GROMACS .gro file of C-alpha atoms in nm:
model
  256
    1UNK     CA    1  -0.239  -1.529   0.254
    2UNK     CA    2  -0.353  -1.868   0.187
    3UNK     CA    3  -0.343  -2.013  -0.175
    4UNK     CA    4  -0.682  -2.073  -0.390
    5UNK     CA    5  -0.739  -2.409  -0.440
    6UNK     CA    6  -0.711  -2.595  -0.807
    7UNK     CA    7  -1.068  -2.532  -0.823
    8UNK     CA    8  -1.049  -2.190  -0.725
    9UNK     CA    9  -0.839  -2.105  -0.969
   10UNK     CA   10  -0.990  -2.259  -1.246
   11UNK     CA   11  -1.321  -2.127  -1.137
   12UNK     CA   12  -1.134  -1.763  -1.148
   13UNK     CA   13  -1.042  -1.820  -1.496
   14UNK     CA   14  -1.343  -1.880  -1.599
   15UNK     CA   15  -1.469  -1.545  -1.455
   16UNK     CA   16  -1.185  -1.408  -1.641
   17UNK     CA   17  -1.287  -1.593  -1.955
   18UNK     CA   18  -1.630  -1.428  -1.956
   19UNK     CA   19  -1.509  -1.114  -1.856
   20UNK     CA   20  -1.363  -1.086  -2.213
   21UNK     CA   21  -1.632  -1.291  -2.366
   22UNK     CA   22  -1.955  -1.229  -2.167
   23UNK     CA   23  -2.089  -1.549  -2.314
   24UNK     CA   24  -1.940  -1.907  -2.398
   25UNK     CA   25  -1.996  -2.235  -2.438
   26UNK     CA   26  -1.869  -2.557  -2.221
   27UNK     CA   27  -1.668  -2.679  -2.549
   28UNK     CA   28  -1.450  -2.303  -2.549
   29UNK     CA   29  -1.383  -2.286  -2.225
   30UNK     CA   30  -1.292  -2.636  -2.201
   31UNK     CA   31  -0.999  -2.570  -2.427
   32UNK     CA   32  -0.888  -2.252  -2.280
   33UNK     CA   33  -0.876  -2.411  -1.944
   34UNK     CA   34  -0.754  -2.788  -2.079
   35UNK     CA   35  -0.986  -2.998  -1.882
   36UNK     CA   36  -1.271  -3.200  -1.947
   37UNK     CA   37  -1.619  -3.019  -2.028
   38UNK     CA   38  -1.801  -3.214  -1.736
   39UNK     CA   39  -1.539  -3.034  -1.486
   40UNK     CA   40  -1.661  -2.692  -1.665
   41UNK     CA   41  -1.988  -2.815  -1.621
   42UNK     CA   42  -1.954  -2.870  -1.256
   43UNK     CA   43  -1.786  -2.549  -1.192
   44UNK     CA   44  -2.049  -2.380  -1.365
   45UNK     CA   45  -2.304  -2.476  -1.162
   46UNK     CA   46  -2.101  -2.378  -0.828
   47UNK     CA   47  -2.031  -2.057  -0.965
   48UNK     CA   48  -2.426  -2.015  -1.125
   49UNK     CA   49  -2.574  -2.120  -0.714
   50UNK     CA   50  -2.323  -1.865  -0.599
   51UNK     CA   51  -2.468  -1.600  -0.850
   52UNK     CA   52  -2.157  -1.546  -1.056
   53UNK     CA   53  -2.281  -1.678  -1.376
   54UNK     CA   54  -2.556  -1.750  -1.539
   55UNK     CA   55  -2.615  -2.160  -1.691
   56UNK     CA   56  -2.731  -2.097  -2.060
   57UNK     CA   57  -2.793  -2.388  -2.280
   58UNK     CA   58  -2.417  -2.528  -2.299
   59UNK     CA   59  -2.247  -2.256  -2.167
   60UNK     CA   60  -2.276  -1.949  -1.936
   61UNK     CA   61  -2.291  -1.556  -1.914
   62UNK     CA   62  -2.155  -1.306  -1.695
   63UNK     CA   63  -2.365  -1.187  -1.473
   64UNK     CA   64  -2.298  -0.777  -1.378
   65UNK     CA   65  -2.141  -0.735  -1.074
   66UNK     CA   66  -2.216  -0.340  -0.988
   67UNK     CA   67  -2.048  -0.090  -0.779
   68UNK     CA   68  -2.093   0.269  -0.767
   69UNK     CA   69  -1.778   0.491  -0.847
   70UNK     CA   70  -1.597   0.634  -0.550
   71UNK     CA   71  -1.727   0.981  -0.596
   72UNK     CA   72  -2.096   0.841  -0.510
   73UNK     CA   73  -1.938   0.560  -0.278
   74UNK     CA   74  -1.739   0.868  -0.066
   75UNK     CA   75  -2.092   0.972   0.091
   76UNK     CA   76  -2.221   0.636   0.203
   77UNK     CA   77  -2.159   0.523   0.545
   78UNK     CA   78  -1.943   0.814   0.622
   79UNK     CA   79  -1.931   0.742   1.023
   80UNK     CA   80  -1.871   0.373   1.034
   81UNK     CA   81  -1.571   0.393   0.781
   82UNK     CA   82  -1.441   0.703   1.005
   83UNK     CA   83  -1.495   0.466   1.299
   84UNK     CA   84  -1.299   0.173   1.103
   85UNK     CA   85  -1.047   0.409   0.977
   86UNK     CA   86  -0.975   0.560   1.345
   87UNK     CA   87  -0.925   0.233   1.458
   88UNK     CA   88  -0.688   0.055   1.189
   89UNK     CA   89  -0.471   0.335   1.262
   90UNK     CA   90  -0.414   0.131   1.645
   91UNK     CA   91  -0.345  -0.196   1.459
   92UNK     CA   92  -0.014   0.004   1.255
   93UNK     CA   93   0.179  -0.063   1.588
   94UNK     CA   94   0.540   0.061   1.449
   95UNK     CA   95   0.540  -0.036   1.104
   96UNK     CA   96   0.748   0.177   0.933
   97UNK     CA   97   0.578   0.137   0.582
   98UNK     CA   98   0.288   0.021   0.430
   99UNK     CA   99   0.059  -0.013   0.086
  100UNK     CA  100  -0.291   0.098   0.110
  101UNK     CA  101  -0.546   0.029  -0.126
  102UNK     CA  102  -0.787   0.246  -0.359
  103UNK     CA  103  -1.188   0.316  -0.258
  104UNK     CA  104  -1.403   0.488   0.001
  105UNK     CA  105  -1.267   0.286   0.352
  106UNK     CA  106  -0.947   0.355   0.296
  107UNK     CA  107  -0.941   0.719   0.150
  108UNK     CA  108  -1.137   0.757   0.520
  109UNK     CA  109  -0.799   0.579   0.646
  110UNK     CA  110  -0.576   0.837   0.458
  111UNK     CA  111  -0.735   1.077   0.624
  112UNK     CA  112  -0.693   0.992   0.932
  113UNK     CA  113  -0.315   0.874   0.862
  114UNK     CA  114  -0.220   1.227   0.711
  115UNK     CA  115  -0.197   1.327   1.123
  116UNK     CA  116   0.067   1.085   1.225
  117UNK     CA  117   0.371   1.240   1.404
  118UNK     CA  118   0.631   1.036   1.335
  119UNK     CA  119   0.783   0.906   0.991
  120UNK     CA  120   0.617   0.631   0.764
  121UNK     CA  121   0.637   0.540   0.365
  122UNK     CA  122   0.330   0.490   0.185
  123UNK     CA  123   0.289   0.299  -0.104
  124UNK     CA  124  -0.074   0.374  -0.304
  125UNK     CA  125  -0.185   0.287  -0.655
  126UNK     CA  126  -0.470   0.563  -0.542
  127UNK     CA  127  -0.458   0.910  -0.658
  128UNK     CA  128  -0.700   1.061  -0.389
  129UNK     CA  129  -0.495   0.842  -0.079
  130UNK     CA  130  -0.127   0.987  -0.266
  131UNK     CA  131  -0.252   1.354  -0.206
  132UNK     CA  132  -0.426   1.323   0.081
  133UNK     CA  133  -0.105   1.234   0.272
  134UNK     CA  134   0.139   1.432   0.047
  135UNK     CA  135   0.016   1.708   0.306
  136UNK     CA  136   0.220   1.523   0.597
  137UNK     CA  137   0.597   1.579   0.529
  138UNK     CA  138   0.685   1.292   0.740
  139UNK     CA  139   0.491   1.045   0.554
  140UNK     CA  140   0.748   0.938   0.220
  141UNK     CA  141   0.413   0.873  -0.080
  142UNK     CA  142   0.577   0.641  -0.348
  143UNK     CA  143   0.265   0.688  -0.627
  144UNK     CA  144   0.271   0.361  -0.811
  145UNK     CA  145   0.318   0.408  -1.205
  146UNK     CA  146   0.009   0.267  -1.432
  147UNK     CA  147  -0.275   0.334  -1.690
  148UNK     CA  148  -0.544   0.579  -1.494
  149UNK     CA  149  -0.891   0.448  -1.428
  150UNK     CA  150  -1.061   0.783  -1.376
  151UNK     CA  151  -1.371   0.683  -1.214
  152UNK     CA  152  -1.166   0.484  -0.945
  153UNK     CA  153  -0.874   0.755  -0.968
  154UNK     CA  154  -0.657   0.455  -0.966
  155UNK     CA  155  -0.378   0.305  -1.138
  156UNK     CA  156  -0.369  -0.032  -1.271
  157UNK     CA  157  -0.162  -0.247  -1.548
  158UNK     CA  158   0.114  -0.462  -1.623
  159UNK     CA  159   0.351  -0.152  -1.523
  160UNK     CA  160   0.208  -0.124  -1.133
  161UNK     CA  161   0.219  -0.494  -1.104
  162UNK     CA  162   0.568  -0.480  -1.197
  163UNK     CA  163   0.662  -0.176  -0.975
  164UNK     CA  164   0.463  -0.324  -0.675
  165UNK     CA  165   0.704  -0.670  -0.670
  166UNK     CA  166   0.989  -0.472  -0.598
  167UNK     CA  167   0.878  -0.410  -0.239
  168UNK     CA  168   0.810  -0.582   0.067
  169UNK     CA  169   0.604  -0.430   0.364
  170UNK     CA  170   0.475  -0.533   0.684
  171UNK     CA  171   0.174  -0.384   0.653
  172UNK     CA  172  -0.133  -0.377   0.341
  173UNK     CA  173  -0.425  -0.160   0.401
  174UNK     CA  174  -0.715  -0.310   0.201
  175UNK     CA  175  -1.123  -0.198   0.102
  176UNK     CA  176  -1.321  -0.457  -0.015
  177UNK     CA  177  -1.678  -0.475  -0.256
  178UNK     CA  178  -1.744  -0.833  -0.086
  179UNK     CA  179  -1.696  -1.015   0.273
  180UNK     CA  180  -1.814  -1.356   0.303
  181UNK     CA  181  -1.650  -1.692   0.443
  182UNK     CA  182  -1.463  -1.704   0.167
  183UNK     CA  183  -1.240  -1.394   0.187
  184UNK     CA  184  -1.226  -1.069   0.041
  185UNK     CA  185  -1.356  -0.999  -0.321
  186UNK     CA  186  -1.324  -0.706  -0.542
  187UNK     CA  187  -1.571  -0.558  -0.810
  188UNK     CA  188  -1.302  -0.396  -1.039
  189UNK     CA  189  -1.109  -0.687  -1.215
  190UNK     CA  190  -0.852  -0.414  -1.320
  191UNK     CA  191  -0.823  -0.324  -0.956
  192UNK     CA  192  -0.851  -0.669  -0.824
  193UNK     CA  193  -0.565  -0.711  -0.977
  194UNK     CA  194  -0.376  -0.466  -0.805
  195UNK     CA  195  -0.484  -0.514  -0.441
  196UNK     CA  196  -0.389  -0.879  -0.504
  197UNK     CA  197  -0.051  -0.783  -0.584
  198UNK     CA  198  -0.012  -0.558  -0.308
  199UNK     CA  199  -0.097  -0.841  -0.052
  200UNK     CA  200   0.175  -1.079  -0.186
  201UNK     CA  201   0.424  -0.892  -0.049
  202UNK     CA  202   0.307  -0.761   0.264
  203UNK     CA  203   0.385  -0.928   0.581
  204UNK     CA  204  -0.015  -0.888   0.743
  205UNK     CA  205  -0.327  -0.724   0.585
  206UNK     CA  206  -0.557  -0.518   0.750
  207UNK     CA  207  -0.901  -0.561   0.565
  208UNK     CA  208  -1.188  -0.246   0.677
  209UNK     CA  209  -1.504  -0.290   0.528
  210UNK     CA  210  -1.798  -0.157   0.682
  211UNK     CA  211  -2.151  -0.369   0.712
  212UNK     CA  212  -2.327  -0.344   0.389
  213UNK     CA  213  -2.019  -0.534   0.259
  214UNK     CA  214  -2.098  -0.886   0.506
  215UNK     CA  215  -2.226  -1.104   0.304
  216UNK     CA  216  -2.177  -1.018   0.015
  217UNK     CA  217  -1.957  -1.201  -0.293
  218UNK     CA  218  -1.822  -0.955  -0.583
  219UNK     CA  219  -1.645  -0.976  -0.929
  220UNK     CA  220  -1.291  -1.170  -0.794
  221UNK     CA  221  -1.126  -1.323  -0.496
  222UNK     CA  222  -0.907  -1.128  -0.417
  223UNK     CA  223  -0.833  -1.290  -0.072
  224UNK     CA  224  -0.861  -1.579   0.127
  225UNK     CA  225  -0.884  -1.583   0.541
  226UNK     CA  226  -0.562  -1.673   0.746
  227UNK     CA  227  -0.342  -1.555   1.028
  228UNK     CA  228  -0.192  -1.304   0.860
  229UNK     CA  229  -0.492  -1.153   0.801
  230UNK     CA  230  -0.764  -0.858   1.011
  231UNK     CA  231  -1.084  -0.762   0.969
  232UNK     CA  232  -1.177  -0.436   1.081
  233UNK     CA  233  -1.520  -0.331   1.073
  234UNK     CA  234  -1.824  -0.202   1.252
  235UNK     CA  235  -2.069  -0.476   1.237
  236UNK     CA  236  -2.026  -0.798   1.381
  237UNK     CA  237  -1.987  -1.065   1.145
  238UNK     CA  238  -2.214  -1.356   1.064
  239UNK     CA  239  -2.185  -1.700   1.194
  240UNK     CA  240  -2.041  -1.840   0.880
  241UNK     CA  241  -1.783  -1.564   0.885
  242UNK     CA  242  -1.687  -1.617   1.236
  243UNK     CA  243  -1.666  -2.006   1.173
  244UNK     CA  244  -1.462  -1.910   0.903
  245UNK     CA  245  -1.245  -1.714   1.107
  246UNK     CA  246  -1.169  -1.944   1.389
  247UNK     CA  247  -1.107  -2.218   1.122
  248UNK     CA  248  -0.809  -1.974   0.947
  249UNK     CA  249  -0.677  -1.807   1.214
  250UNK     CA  250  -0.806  -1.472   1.104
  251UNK     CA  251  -0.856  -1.141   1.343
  252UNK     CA  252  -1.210  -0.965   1.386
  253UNK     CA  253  -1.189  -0.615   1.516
  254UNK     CA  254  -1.566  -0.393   1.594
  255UNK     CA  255  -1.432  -0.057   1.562
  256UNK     CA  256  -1.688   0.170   1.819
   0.00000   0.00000   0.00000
């Protein structure tokens, strides 16, 4: 995974900034971040064009980044992320263990992972994914420990974050709220968290996202294009994506 840049990770503070304090001024976030207020200002404005924040007079809000809960999310788009799912399952070569991430995509991915016939260990932070393939008794499910956010049925916290550094795995299996040239974003800061996490120690992640996601820029980064990096989906992306592609190094996979 490629690092953020100084910027990017000052600009990510400031989201998390104002996701505490939905509104602030230049002056207080100056401090907090212990730079200048005309390099607040200017990241302000990048992050106000991109539709992040919105510019008040001397400071900025938090604009709300919205995304249904996974019980409504589950019936959208049903046969693209069964297409996607289907074919990640081809890019799992002979990995012999792998984290998967919480949300619709990859609960679709469970799914079609609970019929594999030979022996894997899967590490979830996901309720749903953890029972779904609790049903295979060759597939090992290590639940990750945390505090429950029941509308995601996922866990999250200071404990998972911990628990997730003790591994290593070839493989991450990732959903995303947001593709763009960028990278990957995520509308859940709690989750974001998590996924991000769960990518530092995996070897290669597999990102499935179906089309409504292309285009589209959510709550958090949660990462950025490289060559250890695939994009499954079944829409083709858009030229800035693809430019941003061949300039990282990153896979693009249509599932059909």
């Amino acid at each position: 995974m490629q690092k953020q840049s100084k910027k990017g990770r000052r600009q990510a503070h400031i989201l998390e900034n104002l996701d505490i304090n939905p509104a602030m001024r230049v002056g207080e976030l100056a401090d907090k971040l212990d730079v200048s207020s005309e390099t607040v200002r200017r990241d302000l404005a990048e992050l106000d064009a991109a539709g992040r924040i919105r510019r008040t007079y001397g400071g900025a809000v938090r604009t709300t980044t919205f995304e249904p809960v996974l019980a409504e999310r589950l019936k959208l788009h049903v046969t693209a992320r069964e297409k996607i799912a289907r074919h990640a399952m081809t890019l799992l070569e002979d990995a012999d263990s792998l984290l998967i991430g919480g949300g619709a995509t990859t609960l679709h991915f469970a799914r079609a992972l609970k019929s594999i016939d030979r022996q894997i260990t899967v590490l979830t932070a996901s309720f749903g994914i953890a029972i779904e393939l609790a049903t295979n008794p060759l597939i090992e499910v290590i639940s990750l420990p945390g505090k429950v956010e029941p509308k995601e049925g996922l866990l999250h916290g200071p404990e998972t974050l911990e628990y997730i550094n003790r591994y290593r795995t070839p493989i991450a299996v990732m959903g995303a709220s947001g593709i763009d040239e960028t990278g990957v974003s995520e509308a859940l800061l709690s989750a974001a968290q998590v996924y991000e996490a769960m990518i530092r120690i995996a070897d290669h992640t597999i990102v499935l996202a179906d089309g409504s996601k292309m285009g589209n820029r959510s709550l958090r980064q949660i990462l950025s294009w490289g060559p250890d990096t695939t994009l499954v989906s079944d829409t083709a992306p858009t030229s800035a994506i693809r430019h941003a592609f061949d300039e990282a190094g990153a896979a693009f996979r249509i599932a059909t």
